[in-house]
PDB file of C-alpha atoms and ligand atoms in Angstrom:
ATOM      1  CA  MET C  28      47.787 -50.325 -25.780  1.00 70.00           C
ATOM      2  CA  SER C  29      49.600 -49.239 -22.637  1.00 82.00           C
ATOM      3  CA  ASP C  30      49.813 -45.541 -21.879  1.00 94.00           C
ATOM      4  CA  ILE C  31      53.557 -45.650 -22.062  1.00 97.00           C
ATOM      5  CA  LYS C  32      53.567 -47.232 -25.478  1.00 97.00           C
ATOM      6  CA  SER C  33      50.991 -44.834 -26.955  1.00 97.00           C
ATOM      7  CA  ASN C  34      52.743 -41.807 -25.429  1.00 98.00           C
ATOM      8  CA  LEU C  35      56.016 -42.968 -26.936  1.00 98.00           C
ATOM      9  CA  GLU C  36      54.509 -43.341 -30.390  1.00 97.00           C
ATOM     10  CA  ILE C  37      53.077 -39.846 -30.340  1.00 97.00           C
ATOM     11  CA  ILE C  38      56.410 -38.403 -29.181  1.00 98.00           C
ATOM     12  CA  LYS C  39      58.347 -40.280 -31.865  1.00 98.00           C
ATOM     13  CA  GLU C  40      56.066 -38.842 -34.518  1.00 98.00           C
ATOM     14  CA  LYS C  41      56.508 -35.343 -33.242  1.00 98.00           C
ATOM     15  CA  ILE C  42      60.267 -35.769 -33.040  1.00 98.00           C
ATOM     16  CA  ASP C  43      60.324 -36.943 -36.619  1.00 98.00           C
ATOM     17  CA  ILE C  44      58.386 -33.917 -37.792  1.00 98.00           C
ATOM     18  CA  ALA C  45      60.627 -31.490 -35.873  1.00 98.00           C
ATOM     19  CA  ALA C  46      63.777 -33.232 -37.095  1.00 98.00           C
ATOM     20  CA  LYS C  47      62.651 -32.926 -40.708  1.00 98.00           C
ATOM     21  CA  LYS C  48      62.184 -29.163 -40.223  1.00 97.00           C
ATOM     22  CA  SER C  49      65.904 -29.022 -39.465  1.00 96.00           C
ATOM     23  CA  GLY C  50      66.992 -31.273 -42.319  1.00 97.00           C
ATOM     24  CA  ARG C  51      67.279 -34.465 -40.269  1.00 98.00           C
ATOM     25  CA  THR C  52      65.096 -37.444 -39.393  1.00 98.00           C
ATOM     26  CA  GLY C  53      63.838 -38.913 -36.141  1.00 98.00           C
ATOM     27  CA  SER C  54      66.669 -41.426 -36.142  1.00 97.00           C
ATOM     28  CA  ASP C  55      69.146 -38.531 -35.685  1.00 98.00           C
ATOM     29  CA  ILE C  56      67.582 -37.689 -32.327  1.00 98.00           C
ATOM     30  CA  THR C  57      68.310 -39.667 -29.135  1.00 98.00           C
ATOM     31  CA  ILE C  58      65.464 -39.914 -26.687  1.00 98.00           C
ATOM     32  CA  ILE C  59      66.600 -39.953 -23.080  1.00 98.00           C
ATOM     33  CA  ALA C  60      63.639 -41.191 -21.099  1.00 98.00           C
ATOM     34  CA  VAL C  61      63.726 -39.386 -17.763  1.00 98.00           C
ATOM     35  CA  THR C  62      62.883 -41.993 -15.130  1.00 98.00           C
ATOM     36  CA  LYS C  63      63.184 -40.077 -11.838  1.00 97.00           C
ATOM     37  CA  THR C  64      60.476 -41.229  -9.395  1.00 97.00           C
ATOM     38  CA  ILE C  65      59.379 -43.933 -11.900  1.00 97.00           C
ATOM     39  CA  ASP C  66      59.217 -47.566 -10.727  1.00 96.00           C
ATOM     40  CA  VAL C  67      61.642 -49.998 -12.299  1.00 98.00           C
ATOM     41  CA  SER C  68      58.844 -52.119 -13.684  1.00 97.00           C
ATOM     42  CA  ARG C  69      57.614 -49.195 -15.763  1.00 97.00           C
ATOM     43  CA  ILE C  70      61.146 -48.342 -16.784  1.00 98.00           C
ATOM     44  CA  ASN C  71      61.705 -51.875 -17.983  1.00 98.00           C
ATOM     45  CA  GLU C  72      58.367 -51.819 -19.815  1.00 98.00           C
ATOM     46  CA  LEU C  73      59.601 -48.769 -21.701  1.00 98.00           C
ATOM     47  CA  ILE C  74      62.917 -50.404 -22.483  1.00 98.00           C
ATOM     48  CA  SER C  75      61.006 -53.326 -23.974  1.00 97.00           C
ATOM     49  CA  TYR C  76      59.561 -50.858 -26.544  1.00 97.00           C
ATOM     50  CA  GLY C  77      63.031 -50.169 -27.793  1.00 97.00           C
ATOM     51  CA  ILE C  78      64.101 -47.119 -25.761  1.00 98.00           C
ATOM     52  CA  ASN C  79      67.606 -47.758 -24.607  1.00 96.00           C
ATOM     53  CA  ASN C  80      68.668 -44.513 -22.970  1.00 98.00           C
ATOM     54  CA  ILE C  81      67.331 -43.514 -19.599  1.00 98.00           C
ATOM     55  CA  GLY C  82      68.119 -40.485 -17.442  1.00 98.00           C
ATOM     56  CA  GLU C  83      68.140 -40.079 -13.694  1.00 98.00           C
ATOM     57  CA  ASN C  84      68.792 -36.841 -11.763  1.00 98.00           C
ATOM     58  CA  LYS C  85      69.666 -38.155  -8.291  1.00 98.00           C
ATOM     59  CA  ALA C  86      72.796 -40.161  -7.624  1.00 98.00           C
ATOM     60  CA  GLN C  87      71.315 -42.419  -4.898  1.00 98.00           C
ATOM     61  CA  GLU C  88      68.206 -43.084  -6.871  1.00 98.00           C
ATOM     62  CA  LEU C  89      70.235 -44.146  -9.858  1.00 98.00           C
ATOM     63  CA  ARG C  90      72.440 -46.369  -7.670  1.00 98.00           C
ATOM     64  CA  ASP C  91      69.442 -48.014  -5.983  1.00 98.00           C
ATOM     65  CA  LYS C  92      67.452 -48.718  -9.163  1.00 98.00           C
ATOM     66  CA  TYR C  93      70.421 -49.625 -11.371  1.00 98.00           C
ATOM     67  CA  PRO C  94      70.640 -53.363 -10.506  1.00 98.00           C
ATOM     68  CA  GLN C  95      67.040 -53.927 -11.548  1.00 98.00           C
ATOM     69  CA  ILE C  96      67.074 -51.899 -14.720  1.00 98.00           C
ATOM     70  CA  ASP C  97      67.325 -53.953 -17.913  1.00 98.00           C
ATOM     71  CA  SER C  98      71.027 -53.963 -18.770  1.00 96.00           C
ATOM     72  CA  SER C  99      70.316 -53.316 -22.442  1.00 97.00           C
ATOM     73  CA  ALA C 100      69.712 -49.660 -21.527  1.00 98.00           C
ATOM     74  CA  ASN C 101      72.391 -46.972 -21.063  1.00 98.00           C
ATOM     75  CA  CYS C 102      72.025 -44.797 -17.964  1.00 98.00           C
ATOM     76  CA  HIS C 103      72.559 -41.066 -18.203  1.00 98.00           C
ATOM     77  CA  PHE C 104      73.035 -38.737 -15.270  1.00 98.00           C
ATOM     78  CA  ILE C 105      71.200 -35.468 -15.832  1.00 98.00           C
ATOM     79  CA  GLY C 106      70.909 -33.769 -12.399  1.00 98.00           C
ATOM     80  CA  HIS C 107      73.096 -31.603 -10.263  1.00 97.00           C
ATOM     81  CA  LEU C 108      76.002 -33.764  -9.105  1.00 98.00           C
ATOM     82  CA  GLN C 109      77.761 -33.243  -5.783  1.00 97.00           C
ATOM     83  CA  SER C 110      81.387 -34.390  -5.762  1.00 97.00           C
ATOM     84  CA  ASN C 111      80.847 -36.752  -2.835  1.00 98.00           C
ATOM     85  CA  LYS C 112      78.221 -38.678  -4.849  1.00 98.00           C
ATOM     86  CA  ILE C 113      80.269 -39.324  -7.952  1.00 98.00           C
ATOM     87  CA  LYS C 114      81.159 -42.665  -6.511  1.00 98.00           C
ATOM     88  CA  TYR C 115      77.556 -43.883  -6.674  1.00 98.00           C
ATOM     89  CA  ILE C 116      77.305 -43.447 -10.442  1.00 98.00           C
ATOM     90  CA  ILE C 117      80.780 -43.472 -11.918  1.00 98.00           C
ATOM     91  CA  ASP C 118      80.733 -47.172 -12.850  1.00 97.00           C
ATOM     92  CA  LYS C 119      77.110 -47.095 -14.117  1.00 98.00           C
ATOM     93  CA  VAL C 120      76.697 -44.119 -16.435  1.00 98.00           C
ATOM     94  CA  LYS C 121      77.207 -43.746 -20.162  1.00 98.00           C
ATOM     95  CA  LEU C 122      77.113 -39.950 -20.144  1.00 98.00           C
ATOM     96  CA  ILE C 123      77.024 -37.262 -17.457  1.00 98.00           C
ATOM     97  CA  HIS C 124      75.048 -34.322 -18.847  1.00 98.00           C
ATOM     98  CA  SER C 125      75.352 -31.899 -15.987  1.00 98.00           C
ATOM     99  CA  VAL C 126      78.975 -30.873 -15.401  1.00 98.00           C
ATOM    100  CA  ASP C 127      78.867 -27.306 -14.277  1.00 97.00           C
ATOM    101  CA  SER C 128      82.257 -26.509 -12.720  1.00 97.00           C
ATOM    102  CA  GLU C 129      85.953 -27.077 -13.207  1.00 97.00           C
ATOM    103  CA  GLN C 130      86.180 -28.712  -9.782  1.00 97.00           C
ATOM    104  CA  LEU C 131      83.466 -31.248 -10.554  1.00 98.00           C
ATOM    105  CA  ALA C 132      85.054 -32.121 -13.888  1.00 98.00           C
ATOM    106  CA  TYR C 133      88.400 -32.786 -12.112  1.00 98.00           C
ATOM    107  CA  LYS C 134      86.710 -34.913  -9.498  1.00 98.00           C
ATOM    108  CA  ILE C 135      84.948 -36.985 -12.169  1.00 98.00           C
ATOM    109  CA  ASN C 136      88.251 -37.379 -13.958  1.00 98.00           C
ATOM    110  CA  GLU C 137      89.897 -38.680 -10.804  1.00 98.00           C
ATOM    111  CA  ALA C 138      87.067 -41.113 -10.114  1.00 98.00           C
ATOM    112  CA  ALA C 139      87.096 -42.348 -13.706  1.00 98.00           C
ATOM    113  CA  LYS C 140      90.829 -42.894 -13.453  1.00 98.00           C
ATOM    114  CA  LYS C 141      90.331 -45.055 -10.370  1.00 97.00           C
ATOM    115  CA  HIS C 142      87.849 -47.165 -12.245  1.00 97.00           C
ATOM    116  CA  ASP C 143      90.096 -47.345 -15.301  1.00 97.00           C
ATOM    117  CA  LYS C 144      87.389 -45.713 -17.390  1.00 97.00           C
ATOM    118  CA  ILE C 145      87.015 -42.810 -19.697  1.00 97.00           C
ATOM    119  CA  ILE C 146      83.729 -41.021 -19.023  1.00 98.00           C
ATOM    120  CA  ASP C 147      81.887 -38.881 -21.524  1.00 98.00           C
ATOM    121  CA  ILE C 148      80.478 -35.614 -20.171  1.00 98.00           C
ATOM    122  CA  LEU C 149      78.509 -32.609 -21.347  1.00 98.00           C
ATOM    123  CA  LEU C 150      78.858 -29.158 -19.921  1.00 98.00           C
ATOM    124  CA  GLN C 151      75.642 -27.694 -18.546  1.00 98.00           C
ATOM    125  CA  VAL C 152      75.043 -24.136 -19.694  1.00 98.00           C
ATOM    126  CA  ASN C 153      72.717 -21.827 -17.795  1.00 97.00           C
ATOM    127  CA  ILE C 154      71.750 -20.082 -20.985  1.00 93.00           C
ATOM    128  CA  ALA C 155      69.036 -17.884 -19.448  1.00 90.00           C
ATOM    129  CA  ASP C 156      71.243 -16.915 -16.463  1.00 88.00           C
ATOM    130  CA  ASP C 157      68.462 -18.276 -14.305  1.00 87.00           C
ATOM    131  CA  LYS C 158      69.404 -17.895 -10.602  1.00 86.00           C
ATOM    132  CA  ASN C 159      67.382 -20.971  -9.746  1.00 85.00           C
ATOM    133  CA  LYS C 160      69.261 -23.235 -12.102  1.00 86.00           C
ATOM    134  CA  PHE C 161      72.712 -24.738 -12.142  1.00 92.00           C
ATOM    135  CA  GLY C 162      75.046 -24.427 -15.070  1.00 96.00           C
ATOM    136  CA  LEU C 163      77.921 -22.381 -16.437  1.00 97.00           C
ATOM    137  CA  SER C 164      77.272 -18.993 -17.841  1.00 95.00           C
ATOM    138  CA  TYR C 165      77.675 -18.778 -21.613  1.00 94.00           C
ATOM    139  CA  LYS C 166      80.933 -16.812 -21.418  1.00 94.00           C
ATOM    140  CA  ASP C 167      82.566 -19.335 -19.077  1.00 96.00           C
ATOM    141  CA  VAL C 168      82.143 -22.342 -21.358  1.00 97.00           C
ATOM    142  CA  GLU C 169      85.048 -21.829 -23.755  1.00 95.00           C
ATOM    143  CA  PRO C 170      87.682 -21.004 -21.091  1.00 95.00           C
ATOM    144  CA  LEU C 171      86.667 -24.082 -19.152  1.00 97.00           C
ATOM    145  CA  LEU C 172      86.920 -26.316 -22.219  1.00 96.00           C
ATOM    146  CA  CYS C 173      90.522 -25.254 -22.689  1.00 94.00           C
ATOM    147  CA  LYS C 174      91.293 -26.279 -19.108  1.00 96.00           C
ATOM    148  CA  LEU C 175      89.537 -29.656 -19.440  1.00 97.00           C
ATOM    149  CA  SER C 176      91.142 -30.509 -22.706  1.00 96.00           C
ATOM    150  CA  HIS C 177      94.234 -32.152 -21.165  1.00 95.00           C
ATOM    151  CA  LEU C 178      92.368 -34.434 -18.714  1.00 97.00           C
ATOM    152  CA  THR C 179      92.894 -38.053 -19.593  1.00 97.00           C
ATOM    153  CA  ASN C 180      89.771 -39.783 -18.201  1.00 98.00           C
ATOM    154  CA  ILE C 181      86.955 -37.485 -19.244  1.00 98.00           C
ATOM    155  CA  ARG C 182      85.909 -36.479 -22.714  1.00 98.00           C
ATOM    156  CA  VAL C 183      83.677 -33.482 -23.343  1.00 98.00           C
ATOM    157  CA  LYS C 184      81.084 -34.531 -25.966  1.00 98.00           C
ATOM    158  CA  GLY C 185      78.832 -31.504 -26.049  1.00 98.00           C
ATOM    159  CA  LEU C 186      76.551 -29.171 -24.160  1.00 98.00           C
ATOM    160  CA  MET C 187      73.342 -29.515 -22.131  1.00 98.00           C
ATOM    161  CA  THR C 188      70.890 -26.869 -21.104  1.00 98.00           C
ATOM    162  CA  ILE C 189      67.683 -26.478 -19.185  1.00 96.00           C
ATOM    163  CA  VAL C 190      65.654 -23.446 -20.241  1.00 95.00           C
ATOM    164  CA  PRO C 191      63.098 -21.774 -18.019  1.00 93.00           C
ATOM    165  CA  PHE C 192      59.627 -23.272 -18.113  1.00 92.00           C
ATOM    166  CA  ASP C 193      57.400 -21.206 -20.370  1.00 94.00           C
ATOM    167  CA  GLU C 194      53.772 -21.998 -21.215  1.00 94.00           C
ATOM    168  CA  GLU C 195      54.671 -20.855 -24.702  1.00 97.00           C
ATOM    169  CA  PRO C 196      57.849 -22.828 -25.575  1.00 96.00           C
ATOM    170  CA  GLU C 197      58.280 -20.719 -28.647  1.00 97.00           C
ATOM    171  CA  ASN C 198      59.589 -18.053 -26.288  1.00 97.00           C
ATOM    172  CA  ASN C 199      62.619 -20.180 -25.586  1.00 96.00           C
ATOM    173  CA  ARG C 200      63.596 -20.729 -29.216  1.00 98.00           C
ATOM    174  CA  LEU C 201      66.419 -18.205 -29.057  1.00 97.00           C
ATOM    175  CA  TYR C 202      68.027 -19.900 -26.053  1.00 97.00           C
ATOM    176  CA  PHE C 203      68.252 -23.132 -28.039  1.00 98.00           C
ATOM    177  CA  ARG C 204      69.572 -21.372 -31.061  1.00 98.00           C
ATOM    178  CA  ASN C 205      72.290 -19.672 -28.983  1.00 97.00           C
ATOM    179  CA  ILE C 206      73.467 -22.945 -27.546  1.00 98.00           C
ATOM    180  CA  LYS C 207      73.643 -24.479 -31.012  1.00 98.00           C
ATOM    181  CA  GLN C 208      75.703 -21.449 -32.154  1.00 97.00           C
ATOM    182  CA  LEU C 209      78.035 -21.792 -29.217  1.00 97.00           C
ATOM    183  CA  ALA C 210      78.588 -25.442 -30.154  1.00 98.00           C
ATOM    184  CA  VAL C 211      79.339 -24.466 -33.737  1.00 97.00           C
ATOM    185  CA  ASP C 212      81.812 -21.838 -32.602  1.00 97.00           C
ATOM    186  CA  ILE C 213      83.537 -24.269 -30.255  1.00 97.00           C
ATOM    187  CA  ASN C 214      83.826 -26.932 -32.972  1.00 96.00           C
ATOM    188  CA  LYS C 215      85.626 -24.488 -35.221  1.00 95.00           C
ATOM    189  CA  GLN C 216      88.417 -24.144 -32.676  1.00 94.00           C
ATOM    190  CA  ASN C 217      89.350 -27.860 -32.825  1.00 94.00           C
ATOM    191  CA  ILE C 218      90.289 -28.069 -29.152  1.00 95.00           C
ATOM    192  CA  ASP C 219      91.935 -31.389 -28.277  1.00 93.00           C
ATOM    193  CA  ASN C 220      89.701 -33.940 -26.693  1.00 92.00           C
ATOM    194  CA  ILE C 221      86.586 -31.781 -27.070  1.00 96.00           C
ATOM    195  CA  SER C 222      83.798 -32.484 -29.519  1.00 97.00           C
ATOM    196  CA  MET C 223      80.322 -31.068 -29.860  1.00 98.00           C
ATOM    197  CA  GLU C 224      78.686 -34.309 -30.903  1.00 98.00           C
ATOM    198  CA  PHE C 225      75.699 -33.979 -28.556  1.00 98.00           C
ATOM    199  CA  LEU C 226      73.364 -31.136 -27.723  1.00 98.00           C
ATOM    200  CA  SER C 227      71.150 -32.254 -24.866  1.00 98.00           C
ATOM    201  CA  MET C 228      68.269 -29.859 -24.884  1.00 98.00           C
ATOM    202  CA  GLY C 229      64.510 -30.064 -24.883  1.00 98.00           C
ATOM    203  CA  MET C 230      62.085 -31.553 -22.335  1.00 98.00           C
ATOM    204  CA  THR C 231      58.399 -32.516 -22.507  1.00 98.00           C
ATOM    205  CA  ASN C 232      57.306 -28.924 -22.837  1.00 97.00           C
ATOM    206  CA  ASP C 233      59.686 -27.772 -25.497  1.00 98.00           C
ATOM    207  CA  TYR C 234      61.471 -30.659 -27.215  1.00 98.00           C
ATOM    208  CA  GLU C 235      60.060 -29.937 -30.665  1.00 98.00           C
ATOM    209  CA  ILE C 236      61.412 -26.363 -30.624  1.00 98.00           C
ATOM    210  CA  ALA C 237      64.755 -27.592 -29.294  1.00 98.00           C
ATOM    211  CA  ILE C 238      65.053 -30.137 -32.123  1.00 98.00           C
ATOM    212  CA  GLU C 239      64.129 -27.530 -34.742  1.00 98.00           C
ATOM    213  CA  GLU C 240      67.041 -25.495 -33.412  1.00 98.00           C
ATOM    214  CA  GLY C 241      69.562 -28.357 -33.519  1.00 98.00           C
ATOM    215  CA  SER C 242      69.133 -30.538 -30.433  1.00 98.00           C
ATOM    216  CA  ASN C 243      70.017 -34.184 -30.959  1.00 98.00           C
ATOM    217  CA  MET C 244      69.258 -35.414 -27.392  1.00 98.00           C
ATOM    218  CA  VAL C 245      65.941 -34.719 -25.772  1.00 98.00           C
ATOM    219  CA  ARG C 246      65.204 -35.530 -22.143  1.00 98.00           C
ATOM    220  CA  ILE C 247      61.577 -36.478 -21.784  1.00 98.00           C
ATOM    221  CA  GLY C 248      59.867 -37.643 -18.599  1.00 98.00           C
ATOM    222  CA  THR C 249      56.274 -36.489 -18.148  1.00 98.00           C
ATOM    223  CA  GLY C 250      55.512 -36.860 -21.834  1.00 98.00           C
ATOM    224  CA  ILE C 251      56.304 -40.584 -21.660  1.00 98.00           C
ATOM    225  CA  PHE C 252      55.282 -41.618 -18.169  1.00 97.00           C
ATOM    226  CA  GLY C 253      52.644 -39.000 -17.225  1.00 95.00           C
ATOM    227  CA  ALA C 254      52.840 -36.714 -14.168  1.00 93.00           C
ATOM    228  CA  ARG C 255      55.410 -37.708 -11.561  1.00 92.00           C
ATOM    229  CA  ASN C 256      54.406 -38.582  -8.009  1.00 87.00           C
ATOM    230  CA  TYR C 257      57.064 -37.281  -5.630  1.00 86.00           C
ATOM    231  CA  ASN C 258      55.285 -38.511  -2.525  1.00 80.00           C
ATOM    232  CA  LYS C 259      55.807 -42.199  -2.858  1.00 65.00           C
TER     233      LYS C 259
HETATM  234  C1  PLP P  23      62.996 -34.025 -14.863  1.00 70.76           C
HETATM  235  C2  PLP P  23      63.945 -33.630 -15.890  1.00 70.76           C
HETATM  236  C3  PLP P  23      63.649 -33.652 -17.260  1.00 70.76           C
HETATM  237  C4  PLP P  23      62.319 -34.097 -17.798  1.00 70.76           C
HETATM  238  O1  PLP P  23      61.323 -33.238 -17.542  1.00 70.76           O
HETATM  239  P1  PLP P  23      59.821 -33.448 -18.161  1.00 70.76           P
HETATM  240  O2  PLP P  23      59.250 -32.098 -18.189  1.00 70.76           O
HETATM  241  O3  PLP P  23      59.130 -34.400 -17.285  1.00 70.76           O
HETATM  242  O4  PLP P  23      60.049 -34.014 -19.503  1.00 70.76           O
HETATM  243  C5  PLP P  23      64.647 -33.282 -18.129  1.00 70.76           C
HETATM  244  N1  PLP P  23      65.886 -32.867 -17.731  1.00 70.76           N
HETATM  245  C6  PLP P  23      66.204 -32.814 -16.416  1.00 70.76           C
HETATM  246  C7  PLP P  23      67.545 -32.361 -16.008  1.00 70.76           C
HETATM  247  C8  PLP P  23      65.266 -33.197 -15.433  1.00 70.76           C
HETATM  248  O5  PLP P  23      65.596 -33.158 -14.171  1.00 70.76           O
END
């Protein structure tokens, strides 16, 4: 069996176990296979095993690989997005996970309007107030949602977070729990145009903990494809 296929089977089993701990099943969790630096042939191999959501974190890389990626897969944008690069991805992505400012949200809305599209987005929350990471601080999320609520061509569908790397992922459990709580609080307010359908949290190192705490979208790269080679 190929490495990708066997890695995927192991991950699916672990996802199922973690989902059951939170009263769900593996089918409630969407796997976003993170394909940055990965060749299209390996991406398409993965898609042939039934994964149909892939995530890229660089706008040009997504643009360049997109034509060769099996069209049965949805592309997600998960990296920091500069306004001037929205145009590379706006007509290609199913969901932008990484909206971290009012200005960026407005620019995406304008670009979507030009393409006659409505784009689903998540707000990225810097839950650990990590200076090296992008994202809104916890307290800025709700005020921003109220401002975005009237925009016609974006729809906020949830929250995304990247927690600090920790050898012991258990140490990050509270961050995941806090994001879930924030989503629950936001939902109670019934803000127009805003739903908390998706919580995109958990990566190779910590997806099981994230799922136990309520994540329903995990972004997994290394766990599926092995270590990345950035030098190619
Ligand atoms: C690279 C990346 C991931 C996946 O990381 P792994 O540790 O390889 O699973 C997830 N989310 C974002 C935003 C990334 O850039």
